[in-house]
Coordinates of C-alpha atoms (C1' of nucleotides) in Angstrom, one line a residue:
Chain X
M228 CA 0.3 0.1 0.1
R229 CA 3.3 2.5 -0.3
N230 CA 3.3 4.7 -2.5
E231 CA 7.2 2.7 -3.9
P232 CA 8.2 2.2 -7.5
N233 CA 6.1 -0.9 -8.7
P234 CA 9.3 -3.0 -10.3
E235 CA 6.7 -3.2 -12.6
Q236 CA 6.4 -0.4 -14.4
G237 CA 8.0 2.1 -12.0
F238 CA 4.9 3.3 -11.4
S239 CA 2.8 4.3 -7.6
P240 CA 0.0 2.0 -7.8
A241 CA -2.2 5.2 -7.8
L242 CA -0.5 6.1 -11.4
T243 CA -0.8 2.3 -12.1
R244 CA -4.3 2.8 -12.6
L245 CA -4.5 6.7 -14.2
A246 CA -1.9 5.2 -17.0
A247 CA -4.7 2.3 -17.5
L248 CA -7.9 4.3 -17.8
A249 CA -6.0 6.6 -20.8
P250 CA -3.0 7.4 -22.7
L251 CA -0.5 9.5 -20.6
D252 CA 2.4 11.2 -21.8
A253 CA 5.5 11.8 -20.0
G254 CA 5.0 15.1 -19.1
D255 CA 0.7 14.2 -17.1
V256 CA 3.3 11.5 -16.1
A257 CA 5.4 14.4 -14.7
A258 CA 2.9 16.4 -13.0
I259 CA 1.3 13.8 -11.8
Q260 CA 4.4 12.9 -9.7
Q261 CA 5.4 16.1 -9.1
L262 CA 2.1 16.7 -7.2
A263 CA 2.4 13.6 -5.6
R264 CA 5.1 14.6 -3.7
A265 CA 3.1 17.5 -1.8
R266 CA 0.9 14.9 -0.1
S267 CA -0.7 15.0 2.4
A268 CA -1.6 12.0 4.9
I269 CA -4.8 11.6 6.8
S270 CA -5.3 9.2 9.8
A271 CA -7.7 6.8 9.8
R272 CA -11.4 6.9 10.7
R273 CA -10.8 10.7 9.6
E274 CA -13.4 12.5 7.7
I275 CA -11.5 13.3 4.1
M276 CA -14.9 15.3 3.1
T277 CA -18.0 16.9 4.5
E278 CA -21.7 16.2 3.3
G279 CA -23.0 19.7 2.4
K280 CA -19.2 21.2 2.8
A281 CA -17.3 22.5 -0.5
I282 CA -15.2 20.4 -2.6
R283 CA -11.8 22.6 -3.0
E284 CA -10.2 21.0 -5.8
R285 CA -9.3 17.6 -7.7
Q286 CA -7.5 15.1 -5.4
I287 CA -6.0 12.0 -6.2
L288 CA -5.9 9.1 -3.5
L289 CA -2.6 7.3 -3.5
S290 CA -2.6 5.2 -0.4
G291 CA -4.9 3.7 2.0
W292 CA -8.5 3.1 1.7
A293 CA -11.3 5.4 1.7
Y294 CA -15.1 5.2 1.8
R295 CA -18.2 7.1 0.9
V296 CA -20.8 6.7 3.8
R297 CA -24.2 8.4 4.4
S298 CA -25.5 8.1 8.1
L299 CA -29.2 8.7 9.4
R300 CA -30.1 9.5 12.3
D301 CA -30.5 6.6 14.1
G302 CA -27.4 5.3 13.5
R303 CA -27.7 3.0 10.9
R304 CA -25.4 3.5 8.2
Q305 CA -24.9 2.6 4.6
I306 CA -21.3 2.3 2.5
L307 CA -21.7 3.7 -0.6
G308 CA -18.6 2.4 -2.1
F309 CA -14.8 2.6 -1.5
L310 CA -12.2 4.3 -2.8
L311 CA -8.9 2.6 -3.9
P312 CA -5.2 3.9 -4.3
G313 CA -5.9 5.9 -7.7
D314 CA -9.3 7.0 -7.8
L315 CA -10.4 10.5 -7.1
L316 CA -12.0 12.6 -5.0
G317 CA -13.5 16.0 -6.0
N318 CA -13.8 14.6 -9.5
C319 CA -16.8 16.7 -10.6
R320 CA -18.0 18.9 -13.4
Q321 CA -19.1 22.3 -11.6
A322 CA -17.8 25.6 -10.8
N323 CA -18.9 25.7 -7.0
P324 CA -19.9 21.9 -5.9
V325 CA -20.3 20.4 -2.2
A326 CA -20.2 16.9 -1.3
V327 CA -23.2 14.9 -1.8
T328 CA -21.6 12.8 0.4
S329 CA -19.2 12.9 3.4
V330 CA -15.7 10.7 2.6
M331 CA -14.2 9.4 5.4
A332 CA -10.4 7.5 5.6
M333 CA -10.7 4.2 6.3
T334 CA -7.1 2.9 7.1
P335 CA -3.8 5.6 7.1
V336 CA -4.2 7.3 3.9
E337 CA -2.4 9.8 1.3
I338 CA -3.8 12.1 -0.7
C339 CA -2.9 15.2 -3.2
P340 CA -3.6 17.2 -5.2
A341 CA -4.9 16.4 -9.1
P342 CA -3.1 18.3 -12.2
T343 CA -5.4 20.2 -14.1
P344 CA -5.3 18.8 -17.8
S345 CA -4.2 21.7 -19.6
E346 CA -5.7 22.5 -23.1
S347 CA -3.7 20.7 -25.3
D348 CA -3.3 17.4 -23.4
G349 CA -6.3 15.3 -23.6
G350 CA -4.4 12.0 -21.9
L351 CA -5.0 13.2 -17.8
A352 CA -8.4 15.2 -19.3
Q353 CA -9.7 11.3 -20.2
A354 CA -8.4 9.6 -17.4
Y355 CA -10.4 11.8 -15.3
A356 CA -13.4 11.5 -18.0
V357 CA -13.0 7.6 -17.6
S358 CA -12.7 7.4 -14.1
G359 CA -15.7 9.2 -13.4
A360 CA -17.7 7.0 -15.8
I361 CA -15.8 3.3 -14.3
D362 CA -17.9 5.6 -10.8
E363 CA -21.2 5.6 -12.3
H364 CA -20.8 1.9 -13.1
Y365 CA -20.0 0.8 -9.9
L366 CA -22.5 2.7 -8.2
Y367 CA -24.8 1.3 -10.4
R368 CA -23.6 -2.2 -9.8
Q369 CA -23.8 -1.5 -5.8
I370 CA -27.9 -1.1 -6.3
T371 CA -28.1 -4.0 -8.1
R372 CA -26.4 -5.6 -5.6
L373 CA -28.1 -4.4 -3.1
G374 CA -31.8 -4.6 -4.8
R375 CA -31.5 -8.1 -6.2
L376 CA -28.1 -10.5 -4.5
S377 CA -28.8 -12.2 -1.3
A378 CA -26.5 -12.3 0.9
L379 CA -24.1 -14.9 -0.4
E380 CA -24.1 -13.5 -4.2
R381 CA -23.6 -9.6 -2.5
I382 CA -20.6 -10.6 -1.0
A383 CA -19.4 -12.8 -3.9
D384 CA -19.9 -10.2 -5.8
W385 CA -18.2 -7.5 -4.4
L386 CA -15.1 -9.4 -3.4
L387 CA -14.4 -9.9 -7.1
E388 CA -15.3 -6.3 -7.7
I389 CA -12.5 -5.1 -5.4
R390 CA -10.1 -7.4 -6.3
E391 CA -10.6 -6.3 -10.4
R392 CA -10.2 -3.1 -9.1
L393 CA -7.1 -3.5 -6.8
S394 CA -5.3 -5.3 -9.7
L395 CA -5.7 -2.5 -11.7
S396 CA -3.4 -0.5 -9.5
G397 CA -1.1 -3.4 -9.4
L398 CA -2.5 -3.9 -5.4
T399 CA -3.3 -7.4 -6.3
V400 CA -0.9 -10.8 -6.1
G401 CA -2.3 -12.9 -8.4
N402 CA -5.6 -14.1 -6.4
R403 CA -4.6 -12.1 -2.9
F404 CA -5.0 -9.1 -1.8
S405 CA -5.3 -7.5 1.2
L406 CA -8.9 -6.2 2.8
P407 CA -8.5 -3.8 5.6
L408 CA -11.8 -4.2 6.9
T409 CA -14.0 -5.4 9.9
Q410 CA -16.6 -7.9 8.9
E411 CA -19.3 -5.1 10.4
T412 CA -17.8 -2.7 8.1
I413 CA -18.6 -5.0 5.4
A414 CA -22.3 -5.7 6.9
D415 CA -23.0 -1.5 6.5
T416 CA -21.2 -1.5 2.7
L417 CA -23.3 -5.1 1.6
G418 CA -27.1 -3.7 3.9
L419 CA -26.9 -6.7 6.1
T420 CA -25.6 -7.2 9.6
S421 CA -22.2 -8.6 11.1
V422 CA -23.5 -11.8 12.4
H423 CA -24.8 -12.6 8.7
V424 CA -21.5 -11.8 7.4
N425 CA -19.8 -13.2 9.2
R426 CA -22.1 -16.8 8.8
M427 CA -21.8 -16.3 5.2
L428 CA -18.0 -15.6 4.6
Q429 CA -17.7 -19.1 6.7
T430 CA -20.5 -20.5 4.2
L431 CA -17.4 -19.6 1.4
R432 CA -14.5 -20.9 3.2
R433 CA -15.9 -24.1 4.1
S434 CA -16.9 -24.7 0.1
G435 CA -13.6 -23.9 -0.6
A436 CA -14.2 -20.7 -2.4
L437 CA -12.0 -18.2 -0.6
E438 CA -9.9 -17.8 2.3
F439 CA -9.4 -14.9 4.7
T440 CA -6.8 -14.0 7.5
G441 CA -6.2 -11.6 9.2
G442 CA -6.4 -8.7 6.5
S443 CA -6.4 -10.4 3.2
V444 CA -8.1 -12.5 1.5
T445 CA -6.9 -15.1 -1.4
I446 CA -9.8 -16.3 -3.9
L447 CA -9.4 -19.9 -4.2
D448 CA -12.2 -21.1 -6.7
E449 CA -13.0 -18.3 -9.0
D450 CA -15.3 -19.8 -11.0
Q451 CA -17.7 -20.6 -8.1
L452 CA -17.9 -17.2 -6.9
S453 CA -18.4 -16.0 -10.6
Q454 CA -21.0 -18.6 -11.0
M455 CA -23.3 -17.2 -8.5
V456 CA -23.4 -13.7 -10.2
D457 CA -23.4 -11.6 -13.6
V458 CA -20.2 -10.9 -14.0
P459 CA -20.5 -7.6 -16.0
P460 CA -16.8 -6.7 -17.6
V461 CA -16.4 -3.0 -17.0
R462 CA -16.8 -1.1 -20.5
V463 CA -16.9 2.8 -20.3
S464 CA -15.8 4.4 -23.9
Q465 CA -15.8 2.6 -27.5
Chain R
M81 CA -47.3 15.5 -19.9
R82 CA -47.8 17.4 -23.1
N83 CA -45.0 20.0 -24.3
E84 CA -47.4 22.5 -24.0
P85 CA -46.4 26.0 -22.5
N86 CA -46.9 25.9 -18.4
P87 CA -48.9 29.1 -18.2
E88 CA -47.0 30.3 -14.7
Q89 CA -43.6 30.9 -17.1
G90 CA -44.2 29.8 -20.2
F91 CA -41.9 26.6 -20.1
S92 CA -42.5 23.1 -20.5
P93 CA -41.9 21.0 -18.1
A94 CA -38.1 20.4 -19.2
L95 CA -37.7 23.6 -19.1
T96 CA -39.1 24.2 -16.0
R97 CA -36.4 22.1 -14.4
L98 CA -33.5 23.1 -16.6
A99 CA -33.9 26.8 -15.8
A100 CA -34.4 25.9 -11.9
L101 CA -31.1 24.4 -11.5
A102 CA -29.0 27.2 -13.4
P103 CA -29.9 30.8 -14.4
L104 CA -30.6 30.8 -18.1
D105 CA -30.4 33.3 -20.1
A106 CA -33.0 34.0 -23.5
G107 CA -30.4 32.5 -26.1
D108 CA -30.5 29.3 -24.1
V109 CA -34.1 29.4 -23.2
A110 CA -34.2 29.5 -27.1
A111 CA -31.6 27.2 -28.0
I112 CA -33.6 24.6 -26.4
Q113 CA -37.1 25.6 -27.5
Q114 CA -35.3 25.1 -31.1
L115 CA -34.3 21.9 -31.1
A116 CA -37.3 20.5 -28.9
R117 CA -39.0 21.1 -32.1
A118 CA -36.9 18.2 -33.6
R119 CA -38.3 16.2 -30.4
S120 CA -38.3 12.2 -32.0
A121 CA -41.1 10.2 -30.2
I122 CA -39.9 6.7 -28.5
S123 CA -43.1 4.4 -27.5
A124 CA -43.2 2.7 -24.5
R125 CA -41.5 -0.4 -23.2
R126 CA -38.4 0.6 -26.1
E127 CA -35.2 0.8 -25.6
I128 CA -33.5 4.3 -25.5
M129 CA -29.8 3.4 -24.9
T130 CA -28.8 0.0 -24.8
E131 CA -25.6 -0.7 -21.9
G132 CA -22.3 -1.4 -24.1
K133 CA -23.7 0.9 -27.1
A134 CA -22.4 3.8 -28.0
I135 CA -23.7 7.6 -26.7
R136 CA -24.4 9.8 -29.1
E137 CA -25.5 13.1 -27.8
R138 CA -26.6 14.5 -25.0
Q139 CA -30.1 14.8 -25.5
I140 CA -33.1 15.7 -22.9
L141 CA -36.4 14.1 -21.9
L142 CA -39.2 15.7 -22.6
S143 CA -42.3 14.3 -21.4
G144 CA -43.1 10.5 -20.3
W145 CA -40.8 8.2 -17.4
A146 CA -38.2 6.3 -18.6
Y147 CA -35.7 4.1 -16.7
R148 CA -32.2 2.6 -16.5
V149 CA -32.2 -0.9 -15.9
R150 CA -30.0 -3.9 -15.2
S151 CA -31.2 -7.7 -16.2
L152 CA -29.8 -10.3 -14.5
R153 CA -29.5 -13.2 -16.8
D154 CA -31.6 -16.0 -14.4
G155 CA -34.5 -13.0 -14.9
R156 CA -34.3 -11.1 -11.7
R157 CA -34.0 -7.1 -12.9
Q158 CA -32.8 -3.7 -10.7
I159 CA -34.3 -0.6 -12.0
L160 CA -31.7 1.8 -10.9
G161 CA -33.3 5.4 -11.4
F162 CA -36.0 6.8 -13.0
L163 CA -35.5 9.4 -16.2
L164 CA -38.1 12.4 -15.3
P165 CA -38.9 15.4 -18.1
G166 CA -36.6 17.9 -18.2
D167 CA -33.7 14.8 -17.1
L168 CA -30.9 14.4 -19.3
L169 CA -29.5 11.5 -21.0
G170 CA -26.1 10.6 -22.1
N171 CA -25.1 13.6 -20.1
C172 CA -20.9 12.6 -19.5
R173 CA -17.5 14.1 -20.0
Q174 CA -16.1 11.8 -22.2
A175 CA -14.9 11.7 -26.2
N176 CA -16.7 8.4 -27.0
P177 CA -18.7 7.0 -23.9
V178 CA -21.1 3.7 -23.9
A179 CA -24.4 3.5 -22.2
V180 CA -23.5 2.2 -18.5
T181 CA -26.6 0.9 -18.1
S182 CA -29.8 0.5 -20.5
V183 CA -32.2 3.1 -20.7
M184 CA -35.9 1.9 -21.0
A185 CA -39.1 3.9 -21.7
M186 CA -41.9 3.6 -19.1
T187 CA -44.5 5.6 -20.8
P188 CA -44.5 7.0 -24.1
V189 CA -41.5 9.7 -24.0
E190 CA -40.1 12.3 -26.4
I191 CA -36.9 13.3 -26.2
C192 CA -35.0 15.9 -28.0
P193 CA -31.0 16.7 -28.4
A194 CA -29.6 19.1 -25.9
P195 CA -27.6 21.8 -27.2
T196 CA -24.3 22.1 -27.3
P197 CA -23.4 24.8 -24.5
S198 CA -21.0 27.2 -26.1
E199 CA -17.7 29.3 -24.4
S200 CA -19.5 33.1 -23.4
D201 CA -22.3 31.3 -22.3
G202 CA -21.9 29.3 -18.8
G203 CA -25.7 28.6 -18.1
L204 CA -26.2 26.0 -19.8
A205 CA -23.4 23.9 -19.2
Q206 CA -24.1 24.6 -15.4
A207 CA -27.3 23.1 -15.4
Y208 CA -25.6 20.5 -17.1
A209 CA -23.5 19.9 -14.4
V210 CA -26.0 20.9 -11.5
S211 CA -28.2 17.6 -13.4
G212 CA -25.1 15.6 -13.3
A213 CA -24.3 16.0 -9.6
I214 CA -28.8 15.8 -8.9
D215 CA -28.5 12.5 -10.4
E216 CA -25.5 11.1 -8.6
H217 CA -27.1 12.3 -4.9
Y218 CA -30.2 9.9 -5.9
L219 CA -27.8 6.9 -7.0
Y220 CA -26.6 7.8 -3.4
R221 CA -29.6 7.7 -1.9
Q222 CA -30.9 4.7 -3.7
I223 CA -27.8 2.7 -2.5
T224 CA -29.0 3.5 0.9
R225 CA -32.3 3.5 0.6
L226 CA -32.1 -0.6 -0.8
G227 CA -29.5 -1.5 2.2
R228 CA -30.4 0.6 5.3
L229 CA -34.5 1.1 5.0
S230 CA -36.7 -1.1 5.8
A231 CA -39.6 -1.9 2.9
L232 CA -42.1 0.7 4.3
E233 CA -39.5 3.3 4.3
R234 CA -38.4 2.4 1.2
I235 CA -41.5 3.4 -0.7
A236 CA -41.9 6.2 1.7
D237 CA -38.9 7.9 1.2
W238 CA -38.9 7.0 -2.8
L239 CA -42.1 8.2 -3.3
L240 CA -40.9 11.4 -1.2
E241 CA -38.2 11.9 -3.8
I242 CA -40.2 11.5 -7.2
R243 CA -43.1 13.9 -5.9
E244 CA -39.5 16.1 -5.6
R245 CA -37.9 16.0 -8.6
L246 CA -41.8 16.2 -10.1
S247 CA -42.4 19.2 -8.4
L248 CA -39.2 21.1 -10.4
S249 CA -40.7 19.8 -13.6
G250 CA -43.7 21.5 -12.2
L251 CA -45.4 18.3 -12.1
T252 CA -47.0 17.7 -9.5
V253 CA -50.6 19.5 -8.3
G254 CA -50.0 20.1 -5.0
N255 CA -49.4 17.1 -3.5
R256 CA -50.6 14.7 -5.9
F257 CA -48.5 13.4 -9.0
S258 CA -48.9 10.7 -11.5
L259 CA -47.3 7.5 -11.5
P260 CA -47.9 5.2 -14.8
L261 CA -45.7 2.5 -12.8
T262 CA -46.9 -1.3 -11.9
Q263 CA -46.8 -2.5 -8.1
E264 CA -44.4 -4.8 -10.1
T265 CA -41.8 -2.1 -11.8
I266 CA -41.9 -0.3 -8.1
A267 CA -40.6 -3.9 -6.8
D268 CA -38.0 -4.1 -9.0
T269 CA -36.9 -0.4 -7.9
L270 CA -37.2 -0.8 -4.4
G271 CA -35.8 -3.9 -4.0
L272 CA -38.7 -6.1 -3.1
T273 CA -41.8 -8.0 -4.6
S274 CA -44.4 -7.0 -5.8
V275 CA -47.0 -8.7 -3.1
H276 CA -45.1 -6.8 -0.7
V277 CA -45.2 -3.6 -2.1
N278 CA -49.4 -4.0 -2.5
R279 CA -49.0 -5.2 1.5
M280 CA -47.0 -1.8 1.7
L281 CA -48.9 0.5 0.1
Q282 CA -52.2 -0.7 1.8
T283 CA -50.5 0.1 5.0
L284 CA -49.2 3.6 4.4
R285 CA -53.1 4.1 2.9
R286 CA -54.9 2.3 5.6
S287 CA -52.6 4.8 8.0
G288 CA -53.9 7.5 6.0
A289 CA -50.4 8.8 4.6
L290 CA -51.7 8.2 1.1
E291 CA -53.7 7.4 -1.7
F292 CA -53.7 6.3 -5.0
T293 CA -55.8 5.3 -7.6
G294 CA -55.4 4.6 -11.0
G295 CA -52.1 6.1 -12.2
S296 CA -51.8 9.0 -9.4
V297 CA -50.6 9.3 -5.6
T298 CA -51.7 12.1 -3.8
I299 CA -49.3 12.3 -0.5
L300 CA -52.0 13.3 2.6
D301 CA -49.7 13.2 5.7
E302 CA -46.3 14.1 4.6
D303 CA -44.9 14.5 8.0
Q304 CA -46.0 10.7 9.1
L305 CA -44.3 10.0 5.5
S306 CA -41.3 12.4 6.7
Q307 CA -40.7 11.0 10.0
M308 CA -40.5 7.4 8.4
V309 CA -37.4 8.2 7.0
D310 CA -34.3 10.8 6.9
V311 CA -35.1 13.4 4.2
P312 CA -32.0 14.4 3.5
P313 CA -32.1 18.2 1.3
V314 CA -30.2 18.1 -2.4
R315 CA -27.8 20.5 -2.4
V316 CA -24.9 20.2 -4.9
S317 CA -23.1 23.6 -5.1
Q318 CA -22.5 26.4 -3.0
Chain F
dC180 C1' -0.9 -9.3 31.9
dG181 C1' -5.9 -6.7 31.3
dA182 C1' -8.6 -4.0 28.6
dC183 C1' -11.3 -3.2 24.1
dA184 C1' -12.2 -4.6 19.9
dA185 C1' -13.4 -8.0 17.0
dG186 C1' -14.6 -12.6 15.3
dT187 C1' -18.2 -16.8 16.6
dT188 C1' -21.5 -19.4 18.0
dG189 C1' -26.9 -20.7 19.3
dA190 C1' -31.3 -19.8 19.9
dT191 C1' -34.6 -17.2 18.9
dG192 C1' -38.0 -13.6 16.1
dT193 C1' -39.6 -10.7 12.1
dT194 C1' -39.1 -9.3 7.9
dA195 C1' -40.3 -10.5 3.3
dC196 C1' -40.2 -14.2 -0.2
dT197 C1' -42.8 -17.7 -2.0
dC198 C1' -46.9 -20.6 -4.1
dA199 C1' -51.5 -20.1 -5.3
dA200 C1' -55.6 -18.3 -7.0
dA201 C1' -59.4 -14.9 -6.5
dA202 C1' -60.9 -10.0 -8.1
dG203 C1' -60.8 -5.8 -10.0
dT204 C1' -58.9 -3.6 -14.6
dG205 C1' -58.8 -2.5 -19.4
dG206 C1' -58.5 -3.2 -24.6
dT207 C1' -60.1 -5.6 -28.2
dG208 C1' -62.7 -7.7 -31.6
dG209 C1' -67.3 -9.7 -32.9
Chain T
dC210 C1' -72.6 -3.4 -25.8
dC211 C1' -71.0 -7.9 -24.5
dA212 C1' -67.6 -11.5 -23.9
dC213 C1' -63.1 -12.6 -23.9
dC214 C1' -58.5 -11.8 -23.1
dA215 C1' -53.9 -10.6 -20.7
dC216 C1' -52.5 -8.2 -17.0
dT217 C1' -52.8 -6.1 -12.3
dT218 C1' -54.1 -6.2 -8.2
dT219 C1' -55.1 -7.9 -4.2
dT220 C1' -55.8 -12.0 -0.5
dG221 C1' -54.3 -16.5 2.5
dA222 C1' -51.2 -19.8 4.0
dG223 C1' -46.6 -21.5 4.7
dT224 C1' -41.7 -20.2 4.0
dA225 C1' -37.1 -18.8 3.9
dA226 C1' -33.6 -15.7 4.8
dC227 C1' -31.7 -12.3 7.7
dA228 C1' -32.6 -9.8 12.5
dT229 C1' -31.8 -9.5 16.9
dC230 C1' -29.8 -10.9 21.6
dA231 C1' -26.6 -12.7 24.5
dA232 C1' -23.1 -14.9 25.6
dC233 C1' -18.3 -16.3 24.5
dT234 C1' -13.6 -16.9 22.1
dT235 C1' -9.7 -14.9 19.6
dG236 C1' -6.6 -12.1 18.6
dT237 C1' -4.3 -7.5 19.6
dC238 C1' -2.3 -3.9 22.0
dG239 C1' -0.6 -1.0 25.6

DNA sequence: CGACAAGTTGATGTTACTCAAAAGTGGTGG
DNA sequence: CCACCACTTTTGAGTAACATCAACTTGTCG
């Protein structure tokens, strides 16, 4: 989760993801790396953005996990989605936007300002646009998951999604990836209780579909998981 | 639902909504009214956009109801949200975007191309941006609804949302608005079965919270409904 | 070691689903 | 105008999935 150069590409996870979304030229990469030096660290459980408050600028999540959340007055809360390295915060089109949801740091998080795309280079602008479209895709997927999948299917679908996303920034090792969440948090993501999440995870573990220890998950039987759910490919551009 | 001038503002529902999102000047209004003459009619149940297919241009929904949907292979389907008069289709930032969900006409629908904002006038561009932010807000609300509200709460929250949206385009009469949906469709929206939607609607009707006959709903006891749910105000800009 | 958070287990309760059938509704053609 | 059809709404009875409550265990970190 640290921001050391990836031996394969020489890129940090965040840069790996952005470069995968659109062809970035050397100037784009340099601009991001330049701003990444001015990164700021946020500790776990701290609020990164507050619902209703102004968004200053577009930012890149460099490391760590964050999440969007809506809380109800009676204490119920729904986690709307996670923000992973390479994801953008405040990626909107308006002049004076306010945050439509709060964003909290799940783990310690590092963020930096995102370079403003210049007129000439479309690479960065395209990466931002594609990132926004992917975000939208995952929102629709989350709605479908909550509305029409069973508890077991929700977990399977969601784990496959998280792996797919982490994989894009090079944060998976084979079928293994780190998952720094409590079962309570997973429950608030999938619209379940932590007790039920626990039981369903055990079902998956006993069936040999996956392994989870400490903060990481290994998908042992991907076919079994994907047969439980429709696995829609992410396509956002021609 | 026809596009006759609204006696109050002289605006069609679609124009009423767009003008409410950002200050439009006479040129913007004329541009929309001009393109609205080239409207195209789509009959009920026809597909307006297909998941995975290219989006040609930004369009305005002039009249009728449409909906975004994801269908699973086994026949389950989730309605992701509705598109009402004044809503935008294909409101994205990319060069060659593809639709991330299908959009279908619920009722007969009229659409027209949306004017491309010029450099000088920010009114239209702002309306498009705000519209996108509002869409995002409602997606998060739908996630919270499905993940953390009970069946009764989902229905109450959703009815209040629909009324709020229709009200923005002037399509409510007091607390009454038309709701051209079957209970089966409502069920696919709220992640329930039609049988359960039926029972919950009766509960609300018997408690005097609302009245529904044929294709329209009257909210009789708004307080009762809003006490069942958090009613977050829509705010997307400063 | 002790304290606190997280994970696990069992028993029980409730919400919402399933299946099935009846009653209502609207449109169409004879 | 009526008979018929398909679709929608309504009702009932039984069931499954998930929640709730409460205790106990395991880990983790000072």
